[in-house]
PDB file of C-alpha atoms in Angstrom:
ATOM      1  CA  UNK A   1      78.983 106.096  84.839  1.00 36.00           C
ATOM      2  CA  UNK A   2      81.468 105.570  87.620  1.00 39.00           C
ATOM      3  CA  UNK A   3      79.907 104.684  90.965  1.00 43.00           C
ATOM      4  CA  UNK A   4      81.620 105.432  94.247  1.00 43.00           C
ATOM      5  CA  UNK A   5      81.311 103.039  97.161  1.00 44.00           C
ATOM      6  CA  UNK A   6      83.415 103.431 100.292  1.00 44.00           C
ATOM      7  CA  UNK A   7      85.866 100.711 101.218  1.00 43.00           C
ATOM      8  CA  UNK A   8      86.892 100.863 104.861  1.00 40.00           C
ATOM      9  CA  UNK A   9      89.689  98.314 104.780  1.00 42.00           C
ATOM     10  CA  UNK A  10      92.444  98.815 102.266  1.00 49.00           C
ATOM     11  CA  UNK A  11      95.033  96.122 101.746  1.00 48.00           C
ATOM     12  CA  UNK A  12      98.408  97.373 100.712  1.00 49.00           C
ATOM     13  CA  UNK A  13     102.004  96.249 100.768  1.00 50.00           C
ATOM     14  CA  UNK A  14     105.107  98.048  99.582  1.00 50.00           C
ATOM     15  CA  UNK A  15     102.969 101.181  99.101  1.00 51.00           C
ATOM     16  CA  UNK A  16     100.691  99.424  96.594  1.00 51.00           C
ATOM     17  CA  UNK A  17      96.945  99.086  97.027  1.00 54.00           C
ATOM     18  CA  UNK A  18      95.237  95.898  95.901  1.00 53.00           C
ATOM     19  CA  UNK A  19      91.815  94.792  94.733  1.00 52.00           C
ATOM     20  CA  UNK A  20      89.061  94.750  97.367  1.00 54.00           C
ATOM     21  CA  UNK A  21      88.038  91.370  98.761  1.00 50.00           C
ATOM     22  CA  UNK A  22      84.462  91.611  97.514  1.00 48.00           C
ATOM     23  CA  UNK A  23      82.222  93.326  94.991  1.00 48.00           C
ATOM     24  CA  UNK A  24      79.434  95.719  95.841  1.00 48.00           C
ATOM     25  CA  UNK A  25      75.850  94.412  95.792  1.00 47.00           C
ATOM     26  CA  UNK A  26      76.735  91.212  93.990  1.00 53.00           C
ATOM     27  CA  UNK A  27      78.145  90.483  90.598  1.00 56.00           C
ATOM     28  CA  UNK A  28      76.438  93.302  88.663  1.00 60.00           C
ATOM     29  CA  UNK A  29      79.365  95.641  89.471  1.00 61.00           C
ATOM     30  CA  UNK A  30      82.992  95.456  88.432  1.00 63.00           C
ATOM     31  CA  UNK A  31      85.804  97.028  90.466  1.00 63.00           C
ATOM     32  CA  UNK A  32      87.499  99.809  88.483  1.00 63.00           C
ATOM     33  CA  UNK A  33      89.993 101.438  90.865  1.00 65.00           C
ATOM     34  CA  UNK A  34      90.594 103.482  94.000  1.00 64.00           C
ATOM     35  CA  UNK A  35      90.293 107.188  94.716  1.00 64.00           C
ATOM     36  CA  UNK A  36      91.310 109.201  97.765  1.00 59.00           C
ATOM     37  CA  UNK A  37      88.182 111.355  97.521  1.00 53.00           C
ATOM     38  CA  UNK A  38      84.503 110.376  97.848  1.00 46.00           C
ATOM     39  CA  UNK A  39      83.667 112.418  94.752  1.00 44.00           C
ATOM     40  CA  UNK A  40      85.275 110.726  91.763  1.00 46.00           C
ATOM     41  CA  UNK A  41      88.157 112.703  90.311  1.00 47.00           C
ATOM     42  CA  UNK A  42      90.060 111.140  87.423  1.00 49.00           C
ATOM     43  CA  UNK A  43      93.210 113.031  88.450  1.00 49.00           C
ATOM     44  CA  UNK A  44      93.160 111.299  91.858  1.00 53.00           C
ATOM     45  CA  UNK A  45      92.150 107.813  90.712  1.00 55.00           C
ATOM     46  CA  UNK A  46      94.411 104.798  91.266  1.00 57.00           C
ATOM     47  CA  UNK A  47      94.282 101.539  89.377  1.00 56.00           C
ATOM     48  CA  UNK A  48      94.802  98.290  91.304  1.00 53.00           C
ATOM     49  CA  UNK A  49      98.531  97.879  91.912  1.00 55.00           C
ATOM     50  CA  UNK A  50      99.392 101.583  91.494  1.00 57.00           C
ATOM     51  CA  UNK A  51     102.046 102.948  93.814  1.00 58.00           C
ATOM     52  CA  UNK A  52     100.480 105.255  96.404  1.00 59.00           C
ATOM     53  CA  UNK A  53     101.951 107.276  99.230  1.00 61.00           C
ATOM     54  CA  UNK A  54      99.977 105.959 102.199  1.00 60.00           C
ATOM     55  CA  UNK A  55      99.634 108.514 104.978  1.00 58.00           C
ATOM     56  CA  UNK A  56      98.211 108.164 108.463  1.00 53.00           C
ATOM     57  CA  UNK A  57      94.384 108.111 108.626  1.00 55.00           C
ATOM     58  CA  UNK A  58      94.029 108.110 104.854  1.00 60.00           C
ATOM     59  CA  UNK A  59      90.723 106.874 103.426  1.00 61.00           C
ATOM     60  CA  UNK A  60      90.373 105.376  99.963  1.00 63.00           C
ATOM     61  CA  UNK A  61      87.111 104.865  98.109  1.00 63.00           C
ATOM     62  CA  UNK A  62      86.481 101.924  95.840  1.00 64.00           C
ATOM     63  CA  UNK A  63      84.957 102.745  92.456  1.00 63.00           C
ATOM     64  CA  UNK A  64      82.647 100.285  90.731  1.00 63.00           C
ATOM     65  CA  UNK A  65      81.264 100.240  87.207  1.00 61.00           C
ATOM     66  CA  UNK A  66      77.922  98.668  86.578  1.00 59.00           C
ATOM     67  CA  UNK A  67      78.321  95.840  84.075  1.00 59.00           C
ATOM     68  CA  UNK A  68      76.426  96.592  80.855  1.00 60.00           C
ATOM     69  CA  UNK A  69      73.240  94.678  80.183  1.00 63.00           C
ATOM     70  CA  UNK A  70      72.243  94.074  83.802  1.00 65.00           C
ATOM     71  CA  UNK A  71      68.921  95.223  85.197  1.00 80.00           C
ATOM     72  CA  UNK A  72      68.130  95.082  88.906  1.00 86.00           C
ATOM     73  CA  UNK A  73      64.509  94.404  89.826  1.00 88.00           C
ATOM     74  CA  UNK A  74      62.835  95.604  93.048  1.00 90.00           C
ATOM     75  CA  UNK A  75      59.423  94.460  94.293  1.00 90.00           C
ATOM     76  CA  UNK A  76      57.272  96.556  96.612  1.00 89.00           C
ATOM     77  CA  UNK A  77      53.691  95.988  97.699  1.00 87.00           C
ATOM     78  CA  UNK A  78      51.876  95.873  94.343  1.00 91.00           C
ATOM     79  CA  UNK A  79      54.512  97.991  92.602  1.00 94.00           C
ATOM     80  CA  UNK A  80      57.923  97.401  91.014  1.00 93.00           C
ATOM     81  CA  UNK A  81      61.033  99.330  90.060  1.00 94.00           C
ATOM     82  CA  UNK A  82      63.721  98.409  87.543  1.00 92.00           C
ATOM     83  CA  UNK A  83      67.236  99.857  87.635  1.00 92.00           C
ATOM     84  CA  UNK A  84      68.828  99.501  84.223  1.00 89.00           C
ATOM     85  CA  UNK A  85      72.562  99.300  83.553  1.00 83.00           C
ATOM     86  CA  UNK A  86      72.526 102.929  82.338  1.00 85.00           C
ATOM     87  CA  UNK A  87      71.428 103.946  85.879  1.00 89.00           C
ATOM     88  CA  UNK A  88      67.932 104.949  84.714  1.00 92.00           C
ATOM     89  CA  UNK A  89      65.055 103.992  87.019  1.00 94.00           C
ATOM     90  CA  UNK A  90      61.796 102.646  85.585  1.00 93.00           C
ATOM     91  CA  UNK A  91      58.607 101.993  87.594  1.00 95.00           C
ATOM     92  CA  UNK A  92      55.182 100.392  87.250  1.00 93.00           C
ATOM     93  CA  UNK A  93      52.278  99.188  89.372  1.00 94.00           C
ATOM     94  CA  UNK A  94      50.127 100.595  92.148  1.00 95.00           C
ATOM     95  CA  UNK A  95      50.756 104.263  92.954  1.00 96.00           C
ATOM     96  CA  UNK A  96      47.929 105.493  95.190  1.00 95.00           C
ATOM     97  CA  UNK A  97      50.428 106.934  97.717  1.00 96.00           C
ATOM     98  CA  UNK A  98      52.915 108.310  95.157  1.00 97.00           C
ATOM     99  CA  UNK A  99      55.421 105.531  95.818  1.00 97.00           C
ATOM    100  CA  UNK A 100      56.410 105.403  92.120  1.00 97.00           C
ATOM    101  CA  UNK A 101      58.051 108.860  92.487  1.00 96.00           C
ATOM    102  CA  UNK A 102      56.661 110.103  89.186  1.00 96.00           C
ATOM    103  CA  UNK A 103      54.801 113.174  90.478  1.00 96.00           C
ATOM    104  CA  UNK A 104      51.380 111.508  90.298  1.00 96.00           C
ATOM    105  CA  UNK A 105      49.236 109.098  92.269  1.00 96.00           C
ATOM    106  CA  UNK A 106      48.182 107.294  89.077  1.00 96.00           C
ATOM    107  CA  UNK A 107      48.801 103.555  88.705  1.00 95.00           C
ATOM    108  CA  UNK A 108      50.952 102.485  85.733  1.00 93.00           C
ATOM    109  CA  UNK A 109      50.505  99.119  84.022  1.00 90.00           C
ATOM    110  CA  UNK A 110      53.551  99.661  81.776  1.00 89.00           C
ATOM    111  CA  UNK A 111      57.053 100.757  82.865  1.00 90.00           C
ATOM    112  CA  UNK A 112      57.727 104.493  83.015  1.00 93.00           C
ATOM    113  CA  UNK A 113      61.161 106.142  83.379  1.00 94.00           C
ATOM    114  CA  UNK A 114      61.228 108.397  86.444  1.00 96.00           C
ATOM    115  CA  UNK A 115      64.851 109.184  87.288  1.00 95.00           C
ATOM    116  CA  UNK A 116      68.439 108.942  86.045  1.00 93.00           C
ATOM    117  CA  UNK A 117      71.807 108.559  87.823  1.00 91.00           C
ATOM    118  CA  UNK A 118      70.362 106.003  90.272  1.00 93.00           C
ATOM    119  CA  UNK A 119      72.653 103.589  92.118  1.00 90.00           C
ATOM    120  CA  UNK A 120      70.243 101.639  94.329  1.00 92.00           C
ATOM    121  CA  UNK A 121      66.606 101.410  95.439  1.00 95.00           C
ATOM    122  CA  UNK A 122      64.764 100.123  98.521  1.00 95.00           C
ATOM    123  CA  UNK A 123      60.997  99.626  98.588  1.00 95.00           C
ATOM    124  CA  UNK A 124      58.765  99.584 101.650  1.00 94.00           C
ATOM    125  CA  UNK A 125      55.031  99.032 101.977  1.00 92.00           C
ATOM    126  CA  UNK A 126      54.041 102.251 100.204  1.00 95.00           C
ATOM    127  CA  UNK A 127      57.272 104.273 100.162  1.00 96.00           C
ATOM    128  CA  UNK A 128      60.453 104.181  98.104  1.00 97.00           C
ATOM    129  CA  UNK A 129      64.073 105.146  98.772  1.00 97.00           C
ATOM    130  CA  UNK A 130      66.348 106.045  95.863  1.00 96.00           C
ATOM    131  CA  UNK A 131      70.123 106.292  96.261  1.00 92.00           C
ATOM    132  CA  UNK A 132      71.706 108.372  93.501  1.00 90.00           C
ATOM    133  CA  UNK A 133      75.222 107.938  92.098  1.00 86.00           C
ATOM    134  CA  UNK A 134      76.335 111.158  93.833  1.00 84.00           C
ATOM    135  CA  UNK A 135      75.530 109.583  97.239  1.00 83.00           C
ATOM    136  CA  UNK A 136      72.359 111.633  97.798  1.00 88.00           C
ATOM    137  CA  UNK A 137      69.201 109.914  99.039  1.00 93.00           C
ATOM    138  CA  UNK A 138      65.662 110.616  97.862  1.00 95.00           C
ATOM    139  CA  UNK A 139      62.293 109.238  99.005  1.00 97.00           C
ATOM    140  CA  UNK A 140      58.635 109.370  98.003  1.00 97.00           C
ATOM    141  CA  UNK A 141      55.295 107.841  98.925  1.00 97.00           C
ATOM    142  CA  UNK A 142      53.471 107.306 102.218  1.00 97.00           C
ATOM    143  CA  UNK A 143      54.998 109.073 105.241  1.00 96.00           C
ATOM    144  CA  UNK A 144      52.620 108.653 108.192  1.00 96.00           C
ATOM    145  CA  UNK A 145      55.454 107.592 110.536  1.00 95.00           C
ATOM    146  CA  UNK A 146      58.178 109.795 109.037  1.00 94.00           C
ATOM    147  CA  UNK A 147      59.693 106.941 107.022  1.00 95.00           C
ATOM    148  CA  UNK A 148      60.669 109.292 104.170  1.00 95.00           C
ATOM    149  CA  UNK A 149      63.273 110.845 106.461  1.00 92.00           C
ATOM    150  CA  UNK A 150      62.593 114.438 105.439  1.00 91.00           C
ATOM    151  CA  UNK A 151      61.650 115.606 108.942  1.00 91.00           C
ATOM    152  CA  UNK A 152      57.899 115.641 108.241  1.00 94.00           C
ATOM    153  CA  UNK A 153      54.992 113.214 108.217  1.00 96.00           C
ATOM    154  CA  UNK A 154      53.717 114.580 104.886  1.00 96.00           C
ATOM    155  CA  UNK A 155      53.439 112.019 102.100  1.00 97.00           C
ATOM    156  CA  UNK A 156      55.011 113.002  98.770  1.00 97.00           C
ATOM    157  CA  UNK A 157      54.315 111.992  95.173  1.00 97.00           C
ATOM    158  CA  UNK A 158      57.618 113.562  94.072  1.00 96.00           C
ATOM    159  CA  UNK A 159      61.037 112.585  95.434  1.00 96.00           C
ATOM    160  CA  UNK A 160      62.140 114.555  98.501  1.00 95.00           C
ATOM    161  CA  UNK A 161      65.737 114.820  99.694  1.00 93.00           C
ATOM    162  CA  UNK A 162      66.369 112.709 102.797  1.00 90.00           C
ATOM    163  CA  UNK A 163      68.191 114.480 105.647  1.00 74.00           C
ATOM    164  CA  UNK A 164      70.286 116.479 103.156  1.00 70.00           C
ATOM    165  CA  UNK A 165      72.878 113.700 103.350  1.00 68.00           C
ATOM    166  CA  UNK A 166      75.246 113.001 100.479  1.00 73.00           C
ATOM    167  CA  UNK A 167      77.303 110.219 101.973  1.00 80.00           C
ATOM    168  CA  UNK A 168      74.950 107.231 101.922  1.00 85.00           C
ATOM    169  CA  UNK A 169      76.428 103.762 101.475  1.00 84.00           C
ATOM    170  CA  UNK A 170      73.370 101.498 101.696  1.00 88.00           C
ATOM    171  CA  UNK A 171      69.611 101.664 102.219  1.00 92.00           C
ATOM    172  CA  UNK A 172      66.767  99.407 103.306  1.00 93.00           C
ATOM    173  CA  UNK A 173      63.022  99.989 103.660  1.00 94.00           C
ATOM    174  CA  UNK A 174      60.492  98.240 105.881  1.00 92.00           C
ATOM    175  CA  UNK A 175      56.724  98.507 106.240  1.00 91.00           C
ATOM    176  CA  UNK A 176      56.809 101.893 107.992  1.00 92.00           C
ATOM    177  CA  UNK A 177      60.486 102.711 108.451  1.00 94.00           C
ATOM    178  CA  UNK A 178      63.727 103.249 106.560  1.00 95.00           C
ATOM    179  CA  UNK A 179      67.343 102.368 107.371  1.00 93.00           C
ATOM    180  CA  UNK A 180      70.249 104.434 106.079  1.00 91.00           C
ATOM    181  CA  UNK A 181      73.869 103.317 106.416  1.00 89.00           C
ATOM    182  CA  UNK A 182      76.219 106.256 105.956  1.00 87.00           C
ATOM    183  CA  UNK A 183      79.795 105.994 104.708  1.00 82.00           C
ATOM    184  CA  UNK A 184      81.129 106.780 108.193  1.00 84.00           C
ATOM    185  CA  UNK A 185      79.537 103.535 109.429  1.00 86.00           C
ATOM    186  CA  UNK A 186      76.644 105.155 111.316  1.00 89.00           C
ATOM    187  CA  UNK A 187      73.134 103.750 110.917  1.00 90.00           C
ATOM    188  CA  UNK A 188      70.189 106.135 110.733  1.00 89.00           C
ATOM    189  CA  UNK A 189      66.570 105.038 111.214  1.00 92.00           C
ATOM    190  CA  UNK A 190      63.466 106.977 110.253  1.00 90.00           C
TER     191      UNK A 190
END
């Protein structure tokens, strides 16, 4: 699947856009082109070097493909998540607070698939954040301090939508808090 990551600085000359200076989240992604919309639209996609009419205050979004065969591994406190190259999320380990996002509070000693279309994951002490390829953010697990970001302090064994946002660029989770970087550059803490 095509993943959309915002790129704030676009280099262009003679009305041509060029490759971004860096990849997203390391070498597991490959740059595949630009789009002038956050939601990928093949009719509006530009390959590197395409001629583009640049207008004032125009924003372009970099699109990245996950390179086949790569699996990202995330370690929480006594639990783990694995994001495969097909964007499916697998989990295993301790689950007494529902942090595995599988709808139970049962521990799993073998990996279990829990979600598809996942772009990134952040694990806290006993809570998990899941960034989907559509830019939406989901969370599950312990929520005593409101770290799930759903406006409550109710823990959840199933993923809950965080702040109804759909423009998340990056996520991080701490012991009892979560950080959300939105595509407009604002940082949200819960």
